[in-house]
Short mmCIF file of C-alpha atoms in Angstrom, two decimals:
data_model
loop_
_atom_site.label_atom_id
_atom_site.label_comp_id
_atom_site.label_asym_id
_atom_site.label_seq_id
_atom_site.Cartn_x
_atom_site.Cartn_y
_atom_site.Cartn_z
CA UNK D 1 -33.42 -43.05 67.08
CA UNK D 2 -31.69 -44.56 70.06
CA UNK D 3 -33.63 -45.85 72.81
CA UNK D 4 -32.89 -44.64 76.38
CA UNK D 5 -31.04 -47.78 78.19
CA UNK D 6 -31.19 -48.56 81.97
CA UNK D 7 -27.47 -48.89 83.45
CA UNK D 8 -28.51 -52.83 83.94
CA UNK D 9 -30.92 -55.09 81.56
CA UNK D 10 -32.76 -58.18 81.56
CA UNK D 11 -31.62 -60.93 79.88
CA UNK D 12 -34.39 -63.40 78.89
CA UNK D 13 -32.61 -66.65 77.80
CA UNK D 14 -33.07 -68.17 81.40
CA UNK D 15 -36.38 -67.84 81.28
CA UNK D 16 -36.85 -69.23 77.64
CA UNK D 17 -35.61 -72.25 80.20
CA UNK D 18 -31.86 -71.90 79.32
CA UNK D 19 -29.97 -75.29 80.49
CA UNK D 20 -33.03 -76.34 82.98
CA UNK D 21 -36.81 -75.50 83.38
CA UNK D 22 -38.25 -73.00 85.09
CA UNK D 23 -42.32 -72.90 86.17
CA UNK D 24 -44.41 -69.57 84.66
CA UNK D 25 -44.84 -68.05 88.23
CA UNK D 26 -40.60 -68.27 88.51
CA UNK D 27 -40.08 -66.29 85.29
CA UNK D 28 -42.72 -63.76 85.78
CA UNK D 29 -41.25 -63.31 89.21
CA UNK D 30 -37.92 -62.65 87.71
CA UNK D 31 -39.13 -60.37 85.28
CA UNK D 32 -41.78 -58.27 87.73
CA UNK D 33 -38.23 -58.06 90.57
CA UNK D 34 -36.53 -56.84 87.74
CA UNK D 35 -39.33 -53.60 87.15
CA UNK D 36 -39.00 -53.20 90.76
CA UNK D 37 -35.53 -52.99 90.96
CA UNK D 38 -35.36 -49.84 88.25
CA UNK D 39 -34.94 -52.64 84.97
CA UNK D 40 -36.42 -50.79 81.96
CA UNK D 41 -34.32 -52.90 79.25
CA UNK D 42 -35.38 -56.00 78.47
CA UNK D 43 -33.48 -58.46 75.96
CA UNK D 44 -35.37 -61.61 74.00
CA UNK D 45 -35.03 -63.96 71.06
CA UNK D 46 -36.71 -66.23 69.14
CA UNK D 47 -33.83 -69.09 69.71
CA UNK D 48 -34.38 -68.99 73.30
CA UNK D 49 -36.22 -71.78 74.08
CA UNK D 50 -38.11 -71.64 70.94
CA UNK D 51 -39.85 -68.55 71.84
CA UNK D 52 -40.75 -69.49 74.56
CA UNK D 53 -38.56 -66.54 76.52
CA UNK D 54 -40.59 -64.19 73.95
CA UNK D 55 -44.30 -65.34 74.93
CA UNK D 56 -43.14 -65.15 78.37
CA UNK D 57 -41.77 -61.69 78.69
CA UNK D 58 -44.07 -60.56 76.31
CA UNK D 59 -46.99 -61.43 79.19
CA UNK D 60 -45.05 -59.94 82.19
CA UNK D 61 -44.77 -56.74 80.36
CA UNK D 62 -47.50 -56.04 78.31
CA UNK D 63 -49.62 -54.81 81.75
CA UNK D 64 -46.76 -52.13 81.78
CA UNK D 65 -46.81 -48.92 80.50
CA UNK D 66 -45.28 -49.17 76.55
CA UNK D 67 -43.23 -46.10 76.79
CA UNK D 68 -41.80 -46.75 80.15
CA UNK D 69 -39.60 -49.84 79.09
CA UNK D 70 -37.25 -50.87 75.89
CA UNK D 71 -37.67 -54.21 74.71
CA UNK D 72 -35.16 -55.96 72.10
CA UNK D 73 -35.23 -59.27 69.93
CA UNK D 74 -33.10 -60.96 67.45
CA UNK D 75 -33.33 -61.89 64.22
CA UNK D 76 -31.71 -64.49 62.05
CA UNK D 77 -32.87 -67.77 63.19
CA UNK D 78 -36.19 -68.56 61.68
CA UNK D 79 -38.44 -71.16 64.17
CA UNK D 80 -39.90 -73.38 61.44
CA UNK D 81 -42.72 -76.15 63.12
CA UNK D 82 -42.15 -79.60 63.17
CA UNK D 83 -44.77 -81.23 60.81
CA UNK D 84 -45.29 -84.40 62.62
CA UNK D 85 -43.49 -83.45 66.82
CA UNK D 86 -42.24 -86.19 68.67
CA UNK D 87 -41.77 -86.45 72.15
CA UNK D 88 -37.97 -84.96 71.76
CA UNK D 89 -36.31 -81.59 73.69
CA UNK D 90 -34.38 -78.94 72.29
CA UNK D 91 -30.92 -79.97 71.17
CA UNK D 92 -29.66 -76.42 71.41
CA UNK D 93 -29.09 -75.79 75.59
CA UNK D 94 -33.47 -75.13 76.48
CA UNK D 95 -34.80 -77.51 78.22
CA UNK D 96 -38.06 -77.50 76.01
CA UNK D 97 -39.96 -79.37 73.60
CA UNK D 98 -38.32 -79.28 69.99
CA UNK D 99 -41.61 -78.37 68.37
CA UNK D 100 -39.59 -76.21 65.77
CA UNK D 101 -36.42 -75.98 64.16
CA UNK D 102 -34.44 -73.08 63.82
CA UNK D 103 -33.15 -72.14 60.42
CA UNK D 104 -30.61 -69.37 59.74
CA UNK D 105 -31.98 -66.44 57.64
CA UNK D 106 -31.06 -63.49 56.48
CA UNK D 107 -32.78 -62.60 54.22
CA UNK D 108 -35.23 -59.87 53.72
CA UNK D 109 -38.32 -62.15 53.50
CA UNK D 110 -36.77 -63.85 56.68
CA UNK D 111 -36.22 -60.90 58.55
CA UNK D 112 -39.41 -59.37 57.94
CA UNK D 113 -41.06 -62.78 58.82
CA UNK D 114 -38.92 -63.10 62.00
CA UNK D 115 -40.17 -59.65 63.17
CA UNK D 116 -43.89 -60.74 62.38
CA UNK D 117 -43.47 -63.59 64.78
CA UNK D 118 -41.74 -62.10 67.19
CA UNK D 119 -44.56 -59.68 68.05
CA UNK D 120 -46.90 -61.81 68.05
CA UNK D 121 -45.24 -64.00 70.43
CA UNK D 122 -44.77 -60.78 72.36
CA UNK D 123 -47.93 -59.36 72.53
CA UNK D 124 -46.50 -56.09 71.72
CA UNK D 125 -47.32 -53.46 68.94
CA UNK D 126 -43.39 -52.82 68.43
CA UNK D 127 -40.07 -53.78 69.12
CA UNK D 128 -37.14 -51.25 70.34
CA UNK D 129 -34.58 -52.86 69.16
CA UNK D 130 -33.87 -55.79 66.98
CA UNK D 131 -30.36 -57.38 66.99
CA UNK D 132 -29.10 -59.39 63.69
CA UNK D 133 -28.18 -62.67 65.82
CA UNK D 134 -24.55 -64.05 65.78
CA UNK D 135 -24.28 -63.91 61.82
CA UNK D 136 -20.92 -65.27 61.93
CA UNK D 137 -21.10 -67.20 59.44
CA UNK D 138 -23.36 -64.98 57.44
CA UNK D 139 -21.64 -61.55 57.16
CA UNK D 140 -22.46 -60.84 53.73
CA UNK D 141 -25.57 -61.64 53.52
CA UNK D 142 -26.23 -59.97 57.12
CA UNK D 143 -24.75 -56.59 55.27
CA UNK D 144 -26.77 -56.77 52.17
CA UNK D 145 -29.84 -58.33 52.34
CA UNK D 146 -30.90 -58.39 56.65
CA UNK D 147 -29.72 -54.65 56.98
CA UNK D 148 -31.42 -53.19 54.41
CA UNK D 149 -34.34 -54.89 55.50
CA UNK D 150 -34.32 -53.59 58.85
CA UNK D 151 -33.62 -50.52 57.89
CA UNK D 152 -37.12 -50.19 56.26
CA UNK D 153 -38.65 -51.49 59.05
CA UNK D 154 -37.19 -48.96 60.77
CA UNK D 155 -38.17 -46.18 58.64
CA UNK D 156 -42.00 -47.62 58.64
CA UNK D 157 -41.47 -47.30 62.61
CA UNK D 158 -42.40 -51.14 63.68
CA UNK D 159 -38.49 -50.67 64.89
CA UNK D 160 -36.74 -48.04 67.01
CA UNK D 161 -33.17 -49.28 66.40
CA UNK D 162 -30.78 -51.74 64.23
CA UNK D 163 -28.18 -53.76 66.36
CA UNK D 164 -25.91 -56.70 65.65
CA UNK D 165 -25.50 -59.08 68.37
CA UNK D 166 -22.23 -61.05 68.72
CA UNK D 167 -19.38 -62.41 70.74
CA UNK D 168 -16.70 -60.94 68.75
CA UNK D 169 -15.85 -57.53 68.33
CA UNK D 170 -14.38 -57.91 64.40
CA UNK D 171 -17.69 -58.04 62.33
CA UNK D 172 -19.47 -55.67 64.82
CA UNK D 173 -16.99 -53.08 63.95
CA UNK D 174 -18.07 -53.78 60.29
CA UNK D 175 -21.22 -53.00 61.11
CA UNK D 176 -20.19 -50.03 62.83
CA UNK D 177 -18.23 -48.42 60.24
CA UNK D 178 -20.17 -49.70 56.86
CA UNK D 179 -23.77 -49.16 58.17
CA UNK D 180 -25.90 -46.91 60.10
CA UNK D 181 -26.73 -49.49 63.24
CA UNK D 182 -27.70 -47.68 66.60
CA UNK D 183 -26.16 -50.39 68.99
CA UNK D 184 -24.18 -53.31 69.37
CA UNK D 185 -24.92 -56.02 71.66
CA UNK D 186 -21.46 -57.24 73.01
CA UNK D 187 -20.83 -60.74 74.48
CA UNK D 188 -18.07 -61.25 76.68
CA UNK D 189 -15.13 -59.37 74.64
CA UNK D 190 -15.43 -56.27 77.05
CA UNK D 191 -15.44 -58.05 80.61
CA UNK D 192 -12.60 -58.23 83.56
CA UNK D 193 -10.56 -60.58 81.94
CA UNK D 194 -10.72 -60.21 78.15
CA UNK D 195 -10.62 -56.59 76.85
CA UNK D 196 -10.20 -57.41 73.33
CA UNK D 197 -12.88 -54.89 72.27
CA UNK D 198 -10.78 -51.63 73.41
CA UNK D 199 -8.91 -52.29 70.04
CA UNK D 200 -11.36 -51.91 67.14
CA UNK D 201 -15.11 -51.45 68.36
CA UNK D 202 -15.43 -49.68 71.11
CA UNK D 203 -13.17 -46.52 69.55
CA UNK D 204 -15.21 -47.09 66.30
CA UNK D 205 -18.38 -47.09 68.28
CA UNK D 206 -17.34 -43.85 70.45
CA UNK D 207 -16.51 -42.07 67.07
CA UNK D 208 -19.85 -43.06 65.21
CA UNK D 209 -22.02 -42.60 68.09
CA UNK D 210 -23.07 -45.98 68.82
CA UNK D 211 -23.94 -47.50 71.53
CA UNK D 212 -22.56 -50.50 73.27
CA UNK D 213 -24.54 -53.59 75.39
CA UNK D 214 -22.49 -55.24 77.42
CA UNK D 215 -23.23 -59.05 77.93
CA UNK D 216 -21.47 -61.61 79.17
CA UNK D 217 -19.59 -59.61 82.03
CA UNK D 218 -19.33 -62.73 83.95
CA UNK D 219 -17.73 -64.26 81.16
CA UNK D 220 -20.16 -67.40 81.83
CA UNK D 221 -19.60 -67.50 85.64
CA UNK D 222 -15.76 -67.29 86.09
CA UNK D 223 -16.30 -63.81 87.51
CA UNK D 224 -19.36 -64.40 89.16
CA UNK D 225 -17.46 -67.24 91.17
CA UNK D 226 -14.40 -67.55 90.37
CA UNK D 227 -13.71 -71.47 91.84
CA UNK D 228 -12.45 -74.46 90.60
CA UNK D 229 -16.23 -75.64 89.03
CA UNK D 230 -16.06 -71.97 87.42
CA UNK D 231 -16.58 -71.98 83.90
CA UNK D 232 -15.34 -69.61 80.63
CA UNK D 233 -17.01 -68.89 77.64
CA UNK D 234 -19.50 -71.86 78.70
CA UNK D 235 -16.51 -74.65 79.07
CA UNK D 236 -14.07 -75.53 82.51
CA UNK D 237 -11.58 -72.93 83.22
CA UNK D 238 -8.75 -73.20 82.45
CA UNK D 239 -6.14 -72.84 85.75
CA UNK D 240 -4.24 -69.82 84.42
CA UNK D 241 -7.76 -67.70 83.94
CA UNK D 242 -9.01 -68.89 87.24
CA UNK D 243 -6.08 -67.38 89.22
CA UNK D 244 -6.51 -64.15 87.14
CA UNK D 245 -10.08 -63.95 88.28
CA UNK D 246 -8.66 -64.70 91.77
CA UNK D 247 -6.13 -62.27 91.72
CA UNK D 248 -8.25 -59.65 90.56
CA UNK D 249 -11.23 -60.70 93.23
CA UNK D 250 -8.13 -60.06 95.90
CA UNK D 251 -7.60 -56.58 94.54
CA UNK D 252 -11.47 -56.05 95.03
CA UNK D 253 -11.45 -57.51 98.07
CA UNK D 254 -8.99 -54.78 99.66
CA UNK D 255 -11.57 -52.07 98.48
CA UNK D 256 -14.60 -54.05 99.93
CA UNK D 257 -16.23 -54.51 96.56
CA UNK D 258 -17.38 -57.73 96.04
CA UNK D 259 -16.13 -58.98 92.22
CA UNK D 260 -19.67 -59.62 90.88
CA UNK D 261 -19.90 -55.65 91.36
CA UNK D 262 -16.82 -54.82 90.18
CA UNK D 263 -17.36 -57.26 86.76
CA UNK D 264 -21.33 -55.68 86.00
CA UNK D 265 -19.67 -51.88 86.61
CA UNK D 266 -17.05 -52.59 84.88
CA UNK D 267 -18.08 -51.24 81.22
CA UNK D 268 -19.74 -48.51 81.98
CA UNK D 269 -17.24 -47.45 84.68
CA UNK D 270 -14.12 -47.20 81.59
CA UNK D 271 -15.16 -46.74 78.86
CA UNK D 272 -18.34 -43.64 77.40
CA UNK D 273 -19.61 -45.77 74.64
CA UNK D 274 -20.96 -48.24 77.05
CA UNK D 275 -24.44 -47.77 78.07
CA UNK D 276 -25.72 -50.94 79.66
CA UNK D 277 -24.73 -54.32 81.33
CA UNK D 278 -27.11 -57.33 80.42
CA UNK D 279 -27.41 -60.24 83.22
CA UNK D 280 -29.18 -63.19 82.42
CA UNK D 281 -31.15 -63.93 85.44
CA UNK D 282 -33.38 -66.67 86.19
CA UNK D 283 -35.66 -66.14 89.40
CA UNK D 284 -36.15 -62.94 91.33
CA UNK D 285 -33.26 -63.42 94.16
CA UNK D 286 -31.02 -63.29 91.13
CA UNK D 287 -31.91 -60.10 89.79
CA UNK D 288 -32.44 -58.28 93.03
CA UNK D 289 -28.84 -59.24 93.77
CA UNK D 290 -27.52 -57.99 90.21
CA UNK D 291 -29.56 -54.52 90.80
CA UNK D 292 -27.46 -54.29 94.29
CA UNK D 293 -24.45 -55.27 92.91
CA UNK D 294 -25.25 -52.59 90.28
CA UNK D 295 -25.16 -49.93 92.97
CA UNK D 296 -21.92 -50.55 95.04
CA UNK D 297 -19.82 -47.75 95.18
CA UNK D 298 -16.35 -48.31 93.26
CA UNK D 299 -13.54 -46.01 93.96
CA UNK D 300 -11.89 -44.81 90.73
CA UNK D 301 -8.31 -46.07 92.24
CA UNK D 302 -9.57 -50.36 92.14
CA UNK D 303 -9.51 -49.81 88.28
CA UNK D 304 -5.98 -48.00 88.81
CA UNK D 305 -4.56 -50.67 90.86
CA UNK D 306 -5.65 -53.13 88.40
CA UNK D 307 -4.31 -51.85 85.69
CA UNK D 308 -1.04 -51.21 87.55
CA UNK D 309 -0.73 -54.80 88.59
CA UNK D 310 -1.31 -55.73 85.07
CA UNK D 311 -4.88 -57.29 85.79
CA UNK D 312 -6.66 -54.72 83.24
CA UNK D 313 -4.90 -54.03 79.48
CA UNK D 314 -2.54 -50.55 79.61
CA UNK D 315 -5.08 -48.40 77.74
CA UNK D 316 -8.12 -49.03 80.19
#
């Protein structure tokens, strides 16, 4: 069964203290602007900040009503503790103390163990949907062995949905086509400036009924701000990408659409198997300007004109 998906999600990994800390009161502030704003998805994982994004969503929405939200995790990184902690931080982009490791695992035992954890850090009595987490380099195992073991979980009913969650569109189309996943959690391969997706998983996704999370769309902050400082894919970018963005912010421009509304609307506005956009925000004024974004009208002729000054692929 496929949970219902608001147009626009919460992404937790700021508030797991992604890149710099954030105080309690900022996160739940986030999270409680986000409700008010007409959020009801709401993306965690373990590997964000150690869990700590978990235990904190977990406490802004457990006073809310269970049925009136969808809540996903990730599994696949296992948070083992430290047996003797030193006073060391995260190595892995959290600004947190390392009191755990992560280990990759996908197995069944690990999956099933991951899941434990994860709603106890929650404080929830299920999850929505849980993602297997980047298992690039763990396809096969992924296939076999975490699937299978969702899949049960699923069938006992501690899950509503199976998802894969990656930034390439080649092994979730595996997953599409070999297995009976609900939704696929897509990181920057369906965006403004890379379409790469259009070729293999969203068609595969539209025929097999899946559905399709966008993340991402800002492609790290080049579309968000698309400046000198602007970055891609988490590194500088590079000059030719930067003018793109540009370029395309000009055609946006001449509609009076700003581009961070034109880059969260873009999924959902071209293609049916896309049925959310998730934004990592970290404080409140972030996510009440992604919800108006959200809602900016956007004539059907921008996405013409882009495509017809070669700024969008042919087959958008």
């Amino acid at each position: 069964m496929k949970p219902p998906l608001s147009p626009l999600g919460f992404g937790a990994a700021p508030i797991g203290n992604l890149f710099s800390a954030l105080d309690d009161e900022t996160a739940r502030a986030a999270v409680d602007a986000a409700w008010d704003s007409g959020i009801r998805y709401f993306d965690t994982a373990p590997h964000y900040g150690l869990g700590l994004s978990e235990r904190r969503l977990g406490a802004a929405l457990g006073e809310r009503p269970r049925d009136e939200f969808v809540l996903s995790t990730k599994v696949g990184r296992i948070l083992d503790p430290v047996p003797a902690p030193v006073a060391a931080r995260d190595d892995q982009g959290f600004d947190v103390p390392a009191h755990h490791v992560r280990r990759w695992d996908f197995t069944a035992d690990g999956v099933r163990r991951s899941i434990e954890e994860s709603l106890e850090r929650l404080g929830l009595d299920r999850i929505d949907i849980a993602y297997l987490h980047d298992p690039d380099d763990h396809v096969e195992q992924a296939l076999t062995e975490a699937y299978p073991a969702l899949e049960k979980l699923r069938g006992e009913g501690v899950l509503r949905a199976i998802g894969v969650g990656m930034n390439q569109s080649a092994v979730p189309t595996r997953f599409v086509n070999e297995t009976d996943i609900d939704v696929v959690l897509l990181a920057g391969r369906y965006t403004l400036l890379d379409q790469s997706a259009a070729a293999d998983l969203l068609p595969a996704a539209e025929a097999r009924g899946v559905a399709v999370v966008l993340g991402g769309v800002f492609n790290s902050g080049l579309l968000a701000d698309p400046r000198a400082a602007a970055t891609y894919d988490y590194v500088p970018a590079p000059p030719e990408l930067i003018r793109r963005a540009l370029d395309i912010e000009a055609v946006c421009a001449a509609y009076d659409v700003p581009l961070r509304a034109a880059a969260l609307q873009f999924g959902r506005s071209t293609y049916p198997a896309v049925a959310s956009a998730l934004v990592g925000t970290r404080d409140a004024e972030q996510v009440r300007d992604c919800a108006a974004m959200a809602g900016v009208p956007i004539p059907e002729t921008l996405w013409r004109d882009l495509r017809e000054r070669g700024l969008l692929a042919a087959g958008v």
